mmCIF file with all atom_site columns, C-alpha atoms in Angstrom:
data_model
loop_
_atom_site.group_PDB
_atom_site.id
_atom_site.type_symbol
_atom_site.label_atom_id
_atom_site.label_alt_id
_atom_site.label_comp_id
_atom_site.label_asym_id
_atom_site.label_entity_id
_atom_site.label_seq_id
_atom_site.pdbx_PDB_ins_code
_atom_site.Cartn_x
_atom_site.Cartn_y
_atom_site.Cartn_z
_atom_site.occupancy
_atom_site.B_iso_or_equiv
_atom_site.pdbx_formal_charge
_atom_site.auth_seq_id
_atom_site.auth_comp_id
_atom_site.auth_asym_id
_atom_site.auth_atom_id
_atom_site.pdbx_PDB_model_num
ATOM 1   C CA . ASP A 1 1   ? -89.647  -219.523 49.697 1.00 79.00 ? 1   ASP A CA 1
ATOM 2   C CA . PRO A 1 2   ? -86.435  -219.575 51.290 1.00 83.00 ? 2   PRO A CA 1
ATOM 3   C CA . LEU A 1 3   ? -85.934  -220.113 55.589 1.00 93.00 ? 3   LEU A CA 1
ATOM 4   C CA . PRO A 1 4   ? -85.165  -217.080 57.339 1.00 94.00 ? 4   PRO A CA 1
ATOM 5   C CA . VAL A 1 5   ? -81.729  -216.166 58.268 1.00 96.00 ? 5   VAL A CA 1
ATOM 6   C CA . PHE A 1 6   ? -80.708  -213.698 60.875 1.00 97.00 ? 6   PHE A CA 1
ATOM 7   C CA . VAL A 1 7   ? -77.522  -212.393 61.450 1.00 96.00 ? 7   VAL A CA 1
ATOM 8   C CA . LYS A 1 8   ? -76.603  -211.019 64.930 1.00 94.00 ? 8   LYS A CA 1
ATOM 9   C CA . LEU A 1 9   ? -74.446  -208.080 65.208 1.00 94.00 ? 9   LEU A CA 1
ATOM 10  C CA . ALA A 1 10  ? -72.609  -207.305 68.759 1.00 88.00 ? 10  ALA A CA 1
ATOM 11  C CA . PRO A 1 11  ? -73.161  -204.275 70.634 1.00 84.00 ? 11  PRO A CA 1
ATOM 12  C CA . ASP A 1 12  ? -69.694  -203.434 71.068 1.00 81.00 ? 12  ASP A CA 1
ATOM 13  C CA . LEU A 1 13  ? -69.023  -202.952 67.419 1.00 86.00 ? 13  LEU A CA 1
ATOM 14  C CA . ALA A 1 14  ? -67.699  -199.684 66.084 1.00 86.00 ? 14  ALA A CA 1
ATOM 15  C CA . PRO A 1 15  ? -70.287  -197.455 64.189 1.00 83.00 ? 15  PRO A CA 1
ATOM 16  C CA . TYR A 1 16  ? -68.475  -197.842 61.183 1.00 86.00 ? 16  TYR A CA 1
ATOM 17  C CA . ASP A 1 17  ? -68.538  -201.489 61.145 1.00 92.00 ? 17  ASP A CA 1
ATOM 18  C CA . VAL A 1 18  ? -72.271  -201.398 61.625 1.00 93.00 ? 18  VAL A CA 1
ATOM 19  C CA . GLY A 1 19  ? -72.961  -199.754 58.337 1.00 94.00 ? 19  GLY A CA 1
ATOM 20  C CA . GLY A 1 20  ? -70.431  -202.285 56.426 1.00 94.00 ? 20  GLY A CA 1
ATOM 21  C CA . LEU A 1 21  ? -72.053  -205.347 58.046 1.00 95.00 ? 21  LEU A CA 1
ATOM 22  C CA . ILE A 1 22  ? -75.270  -204.134 57.498 1.00 96.00 ? 22  ILE A CA 1
ATOM 23  C CA . ALA A 1 23  ? -74.490  -203.460 53.761 1.00 96.00 ? 23  ALA A CA 1
ATOM 24  C CA . ALA A 1 24  ? -72.985  -206.713 53.202 1.00 96.00 ? 24  ALA A CA 1
ATOM 25  C CA . CYS A 1 25  ? -75.953  -208.290 54.698 1.00 96.00 ? 25  CYS A CA 1
ATOM 26  C CA . GLN A 1 26  ? -78.402  -206.822 52.595 1.00 96.00 ? 26  GLN A CA 1
ATOM 27  C CA . ASP A 1 27  ? -76.143  -207.727 49.339 1.00 96.00 ? 27  ASP A CA 1
ATOM 28  C CA . THR A 1 28  ? -76.220  -211.279 50.426 1.00 95.00 ? 28  THR A CA 1
ATOM 29  C CA . GLY A 1 29  ? -80.000  -211.369 50.988 1.00 93.00 ? 29  GLY A CA 1
ATOM 30  C CA . ILE A 1 30  ? -80.031  -211.829 54.605 1.00 96.00 ? 30  ILE A CA 1
ATOM 31  C CA . SER A 1 31  ? -83.711  -212.144 55.830 1.00 97.00 ? 31  SER A CA 1
ATOM 32  C CA . GLY A 1 32  ? -83.120  -209.711 58.750 1.00 98.00 ? 32  GLY A CA 1
ATOM 33  C CA . LEU A 1 33  ? -80.529  -208.444 61.791 1.00 98.00 ? 33  LEU A CA 1
ATOM 34  C CA . ILE A 1 34  ? -80.574  -209.293 65.263 1.00 97.00 ? 34  ILE A CA 1
ATOM 35  C CA . ALA A 1 35  ? -79.008  -206.432 67.707 1.00 94.00 ? 35  ALA A CA 1
ATOM 36  C CA . THR A 1 36  ? -77.334  -207.553 70.037 1.00 88.00 ? 36  THR A CA 1
ATOM 37  C CA . ASN A 1 37  ? -75.825  -210.036 71.781 1.00 80.00 ? 37  ASN A CA 1
ATOM 38  C CA . THR A 1 38  ? -73.652  -209.752 75.318 1.00 74.00 ? 38  THR A CA 1
ATOM 39  C CA . THR A 1 39  ? -71.334  -207.445 75.865 1.00 69.00 ? 39  THR A CA 1
ATOM 40  C CA . THR A 1 40  ? -67.742  -207.394 76.728 1.00 65.00 ? 40  THR A CA 1
ATOM 41  C CA . ALA A 1 41  ? -68.009  -203.577 78.130 1.00 64.00 ? 41  ALA A CA 1
ATOM 42  C CA . ARG A 1 42  ? -69.008  -202.958 81.668 1.00 59.00 ? 42  ARG A CA 1
ATOM 43  C CA . GLU A 1 43  ? -69.517  -198.925 81.967 1.00 67.00 ? 43  GLU A CA 1
ATOM 44  C CA . TYR A 1 44  ? -73.371  -199.845 82.530 1.00 64.00 ? 44  TYR A CA 1
ATOM 45  C CA . LEU A 1 45  ? -72.566  -201.889 85.755 1.00 59.00 ? 45  LEU A CA 1
ATOM 46  C CA . HIS A 1 46  ? -74.793  -200.803 88.839 1.00 58.00 ? 46  HIS A CA 1
ATOM 47  C CA . PRO A 1 47  ? -72.399  -199.960 91.842 1.00 66.00 ? 47  PRO A CA 1
ATOM 48  C CA . SER A 1 48  ? -73.900  -203.368 93.459 1.00 67.00 ? 48  SER A CA 1
ATOM 49  C CA . GLU A 1 49  ? -72.755  -205.039 90.491 1.00 65.00 ? 49  GLU A CA 1
ATOM 50  C CA . LEU A 1 50  ? -69.087  -204.059 90.258 1.00 62.00 ? 50  LEU A CA 1
ATOM 51  C CA . HIS A 1 51  ? -68.053  -206.950 91.621 1.00 64.00 ? 51  HIS A CA 1
ATOM 52  C CA . LEU A 1 52  ? -68.845  -208.458 87.997 1.00 65.00 ? 52  LEU A CA 1
ATOM 53  C CA . ALA A 1 53  ? -66.586  -206.095 86.501 1.00 62.00 ? 53  ALA A CA 1
ATOM 54  C CA . ASN A 1 54  ? -63.432  -208.184 86.545 1.00 65.00 ? 54  ASN A CA 1
ATOM 55  C CA . GLN A 1 55  ? -65.497  -211.669 85.525 1.00 66.00 ? 55  GLN A CA 1
ATOM 56  C CA . ALA A 1 56  ? -64.747  -213.187 82.059 1.00 63.00 ? 56  ALA A CA 1
ATOM 57  C CA . GLY A 1 57  ? -67.456  -213.480 79.273 1.00 60.00 ? 57  GLY A CA 1
ATOM 58  C CA . GLY A 1 58  ? -69.979  -211.348 78.072 1.00 66.00 ? 58  GLY A CA 1
ATOM 59  C CA . LEU A 1 59  ? -72.228  -209.079 80.434 1.00 65.00 ? 59  LEU A CA 1
ATOM 60  C CA . SER A 1 60  ? -76.567  -209.694 79.749 1.00 69.00 ? 60  SER A CA 1
ATOM 61  C CA . GLY A 1 61  ? -79.658  -208.136 81.491 1.00 68.00 ? 61  GLY A CA 1
ATOM 62  C CA . ALA A 1 62  ? -80.353  -204.902 82.677 1.00 74.00 ? 62  ALA A CA 1
ATOM 63  C CA . PRO A 1 63  ? -76.677  -203.412 82.105 1.00 74.00 ? 63  PRO A CA 1
ATOM 64  C CA . LEU A 1 64  ? -76.903  -204.045 78.671 1.00 80.00 ? 64  LEU A CA 1
ATOM 65  C CA . THR A 1 65  ? -80.328  -202.272 77.669 1.00 87.00 ? 65  THR A CA 1
ATOM 66  C CA . ARG A 1 66  ? -79.262  -199.035 76.944 1.00 88.00 ? 66  ARG A CA 1
ATOM 67  C CA . LYS A 1 67  ? -76.398  -200.146 74.971 1.00 86.00 ? 67  LYS A CA 1
ATOM 68  C CA . ALA A 1 68  ? -78.499  -202.620 73.043 1.00 92.00 ? 68  ALA A CA 1
ATOM 69  C CA . LEU A 1 69  ? -81.180  -200.198 72.487 1.00 95.00 ? 69  LEU A CA 1
ATOM 70  C CA . ARG A 1 70  ? -78.997  -197.514 70.944 1.00 92.00 ? 70  ARG A CA 1
ATOM 71  C CA . MET A 1 71  ? -77.620  -200.367 68.624 1.00 93.00 ? 71  MET A CA 1
ATOM 72  C CA . VAL A 1 72  ? -81.393  -200.835 67.584 1.00 96.00 ? 72  VAL A CA 1
ATOM 73  C CA . GLU A 1 73  ? -81.834  -197.252 66.874 1.00 96.00 ? 73  GLU A CA 1
ATOM 74  C CA . SER A 1 74  ? -78.867  -197.480 64.909 1.00 96.00 ? 74  SER A CA 1
ATOM 75  C CA . VAL A 1 75  ? -79.613  -200.492 62.738 1.00 97.00 ? 75  VAL A CA 1
ATOM 76  C CA . ALA A 1 76  ? -82.917  -199.235 62.102 1.00 98.00 ? 76  ALA A CA 1
ATOM 77  C CA . ALA A 1 77  ? -81.702  -195.969 60.958 1.00 97.00 ? 77  ALA A CA 1
ATOM 78  C CA . GLN A 1 78  ? -79.534  -197.950 58.366 1.00 96.00 ? 78  GLN A CA 1
ATOM 79  C CA . THR A 1 79  ? -82.003  -200.655 57.022 1.00 97.00 ? 79  THR A CA 1
ATOM 80  C CA . ASP A 1 80  ? -85.574  -201.555 56.510 1.00 97.00 ? 80  ASP A CA 1
ATOM 81  C CA . LEU A 1 81  ? -84.248  -205.459 57.288 1.00 98.00 ? 81  LEU A CA 1
ATOM 82  C CA . PRO A 1 82  ? -86.733  -206.694 60.277 1.00 98.00 ? 82  PRO A CA 1
ATOM 83  C CA . ILE A 1 83  ? -84.624  -206.362 63.471 1.00 98.00 ? 83  ILE A CA 1
ATOM 84  C CA . MET A 1 84  ? -84.776  -208.704 66.469 1.00 97.00 ? 84  MET A CA 1
ATOM 85  C CA . GLY A 1 85  ? -83.990  -206.579 69.418 1.00 96.00 ? 85  GLY A CA 1
ATOM 86  C CA . VAL A 1 86  ? -81.879  -208.220 72.121 1.00 95.00 ? 86  VAL A CA 1
ATOM 87  C CA . GLY A 1 87  ? -80.289  -207.402 75.302 1.00 91.00 ? 87  GLY A CA 1
ATOM 88  C CA . GLY A 1 88  ? -81.506  -206.212 78.643 1.00 90.00 ? 88  GLY A CA 1
ATOM 89  C CA . ILE A 1 89  ? -85.580  -206.845 78.056 1.00 95.00 ? 89  ILE A CA 1
ATOM 90  C CA . MET A 1 90  ? -86.213  -207.024 81.451 1.00 93.00 ? 90  MET A CA 1
ATOM 91  C CA . THR A 1 91  ? -89.951  -205.365 81.706 1.00 96.00 ? 91  THR A CA 1
ATOM 92  C CA . PRO A 1 92  ? -92.516  -204.977 79.275 1.00 96.00 ? 92  PRO A CA 1
ATOM 93  C CA . ALA A 1 93  ? -91.618  -201.308 78.990 1.00 96.00 ? 93  ALA A CA 1
ATOM 94  C CA . ASP A 1 94  ? -88.329  -202.379 77.770 1.00 96.00 ? 94  ASP A CA 1
ATOM 95  C CA . ALA A 1 95  ? -89.568  -204.490 74.687 1.00 96.00 ? 95  ALA A CA 1
ATOM 96  C CA . GLN A 1 96  ? -91.815  -201.274 74.140 1.00 95.00 ? 96  GLN A CA 1
ATOM 97  C CA . ALA A 1 97  ? -88.717  -198.935 73.822 1.00 96.00 ? 97  ALA A CA 1
ATOM 98  C CA . PHE A 1 98  ? -87.276  -201.828 71.744 1.00 96.00 ? 98  PHE A CA 1
ATOM 99  C CA . PHE A 1 99  ? -90.371  -201.759 69.441 1.00 96.00 ? 99  PHE A CA 1
ATOM 100 C CA . ASP A 1 100 ? -90.333  -198.010 69.443 1.00 96.00 ? 100 ASP A CA 1
ATOM 101 C CA . ALA A 1 101 ? -86.562  -197.989 68.402 1.00 97.00 ? 101 ALA A CA 1
ATOM 102 C CA . GLY A 1 102 ? -87.296  -199.968 65.490 1.00 98.00 ? 102 GLY A CA 1
ATOM 103 C CA . ALA A 1 103 ? -87.490  -203.695 66.225 1.00 97.00 ? 103 ALA A CA 1
ATOM 104 C CA . SER A 1 104 ? -89.702  -205.781 64.763 1.00 96.00 ? 104 SER A CA 1
ATOM 105 C CA . LEU A 1 105 ? -90.014  -208.469 67.115 1.00 95.00 ? 105 LEU A CA 1
ATOM 106 C CA . VAL A 1 106 ? -87.883  -208.707 70.414 1.00 96.00 ? 106 VAL A CA 1
ATOM 107 C CA . GLN A 1 107 ? -85.960  -211.538 72.251 1.00 95.00 ? 107 GLN A CA 1
ATOM 108 C CA . ILE A 1 108 ? -85.813  -212.216 75.757 1.00 96.00 ? 108 ILE A CA 1
ATOM 109 C CA . TYR A 1 109 ? -83.602  -214.444 77.957 1.00 92.00 ? 109 TYR A CA 1
ATOM 110 C CA . THR A 1 110 ? -82.537  -212.736 81.462 1.00 91.00 ? 110 THR A CA 1
ATOM 111 C CA . GLY A 1 111 ? -85.570  -211.031 81.974 1.00 93.00 ? 111 GLY A CA 1
ATOM 112 C CA . PHE A 1 112 ? -87.715  -214.185 81.278 1.00 96.00 ? 112 PHE A CA 1
ATOM 113 C CA . ILE A 1 113 ? -85.261  -215.854 84.249 1.00 94.00 ? 113 ILE A CA 1
ATOM 114 C CA . TYR A 1 114 ? -85.796  -213.311 86.502 1.00 94.00 ? 114 TYR A CA 1
ATOM 115 C CA . ASN A 1 115 ? -89.505  -212.588 86.028 1.00 95.00 ? 115 ASN A CA 1
ATOM 116 C CA . GLY A 1 116 ? -90.747  -215.671 84.300 1.00 96.00 ? 116 GLY A CA 1
ATOM 117 C CA . LEU A 1 117 ? -93.968  -216.034 82.560 1.00 96.00 ? 117 LEU A CA 1
ATOM 118 C CA . ALA A 1 118 ? -95.246  -212.790 83.804 1.00 96.00 ? 118 ALA A CA 1
ATOM 119 C CA . LEU A 1 119 ? -92.855  -210.752 81.693 1.00 96.00 ? 119 LEU A CA 1
ATOM 120 C CA . VAL A 1 120 ? -93.954  -212.596 78.612 1.00 95.00 ? 120 VAL A CA 1
ATOM 121 C CA . ARG A 1 121 ? -97.783  -211.865 79.926 1.00 94.00 ? 121 ARG A CA 1
ATOM 122 C CA . GLY A 1 122 ? -96.866  -208.226 80.345 1.00 94.00 ? 122 GLY A CA 1
ATOM 123 C CA . ILE A 1 123 ? -95.022  -207.661 76.902 1.00 94.00 ? 123 ILE A CA 1
ATOM 124 C CA . ASN A 1 124 ? -98.422  -209.292 75.256 1.00 92.00 ? 124 ASN A CA 1
ATOM 125 C CA . THR A 1 125 ? -100.795 -206.905 77.216 1.00 92.00 ? 125 THR A CA 1
ATOM 126 C CA . LEU A 1 126 ? -98.653  -204.046 76.116 1.00 86.00 ? 126 LEU A CA 1
ATOM 127 C CA . THR A 1 127 ? -98.272  -205.161 72.515 1.00 82.00 ? 127 THR A CA 1
ATOM 128 C CA . TYR A 1 128 ? -101.369 -206.915 71.541 1.00 77.00 ? 128 TYR A CA 1
ATOM 129 C CA . PRO A 1 129 ? -103.991 -206.233 74.495 1.00 74.00 ? 129 PRO A CA 1
ATOM 130 C CA . ASP A 1 130 ? -106.733 -208.527 72.754 1.00 75.00 ? 130 ASP A CA 1
ATOM 131 C CA . ARG A 1 131 ? -104.226 -211.569 72.768 1.00 63.00 ? 131 ARG A CA 1
ATOM 132 C CA . ALA A 1 132 ? -103.323 -211.206 76.410 1.00 55.00 ? 132 ALA A CA 1
ATOM 133 C CA . ARG A 1 133 ? -103.921 -213.985 78.765 1.00 55.00 ? 133 ARG A CA 1
#
């Protein structure tokens, strides 16, 4: 069996580009898709975070959650490939929302930095109550 290869889709892609990329991935035998990555957009910043608007680089964490979730929903509507939901998963409820939107698995980073193993335990409790510790 070949090793799995996933392609990461940026949250800032135009909807018409996403469909073309998904089709290309399916045609080449990609194993799955990662939705998403950091965003260059700043429209979801909380008023207390507006000082981040002029900083260079991608934005991650809670300001990305809604945008990433919409991308997962869009990708799931266009393919049966496994989807790794990424972006702004700060709580177990966020992870569940990604699963409900069509993600097969999730990746956490910023939420883990801020909430540590409690986030992992919470996600496990929510998704696999019999395995939670």
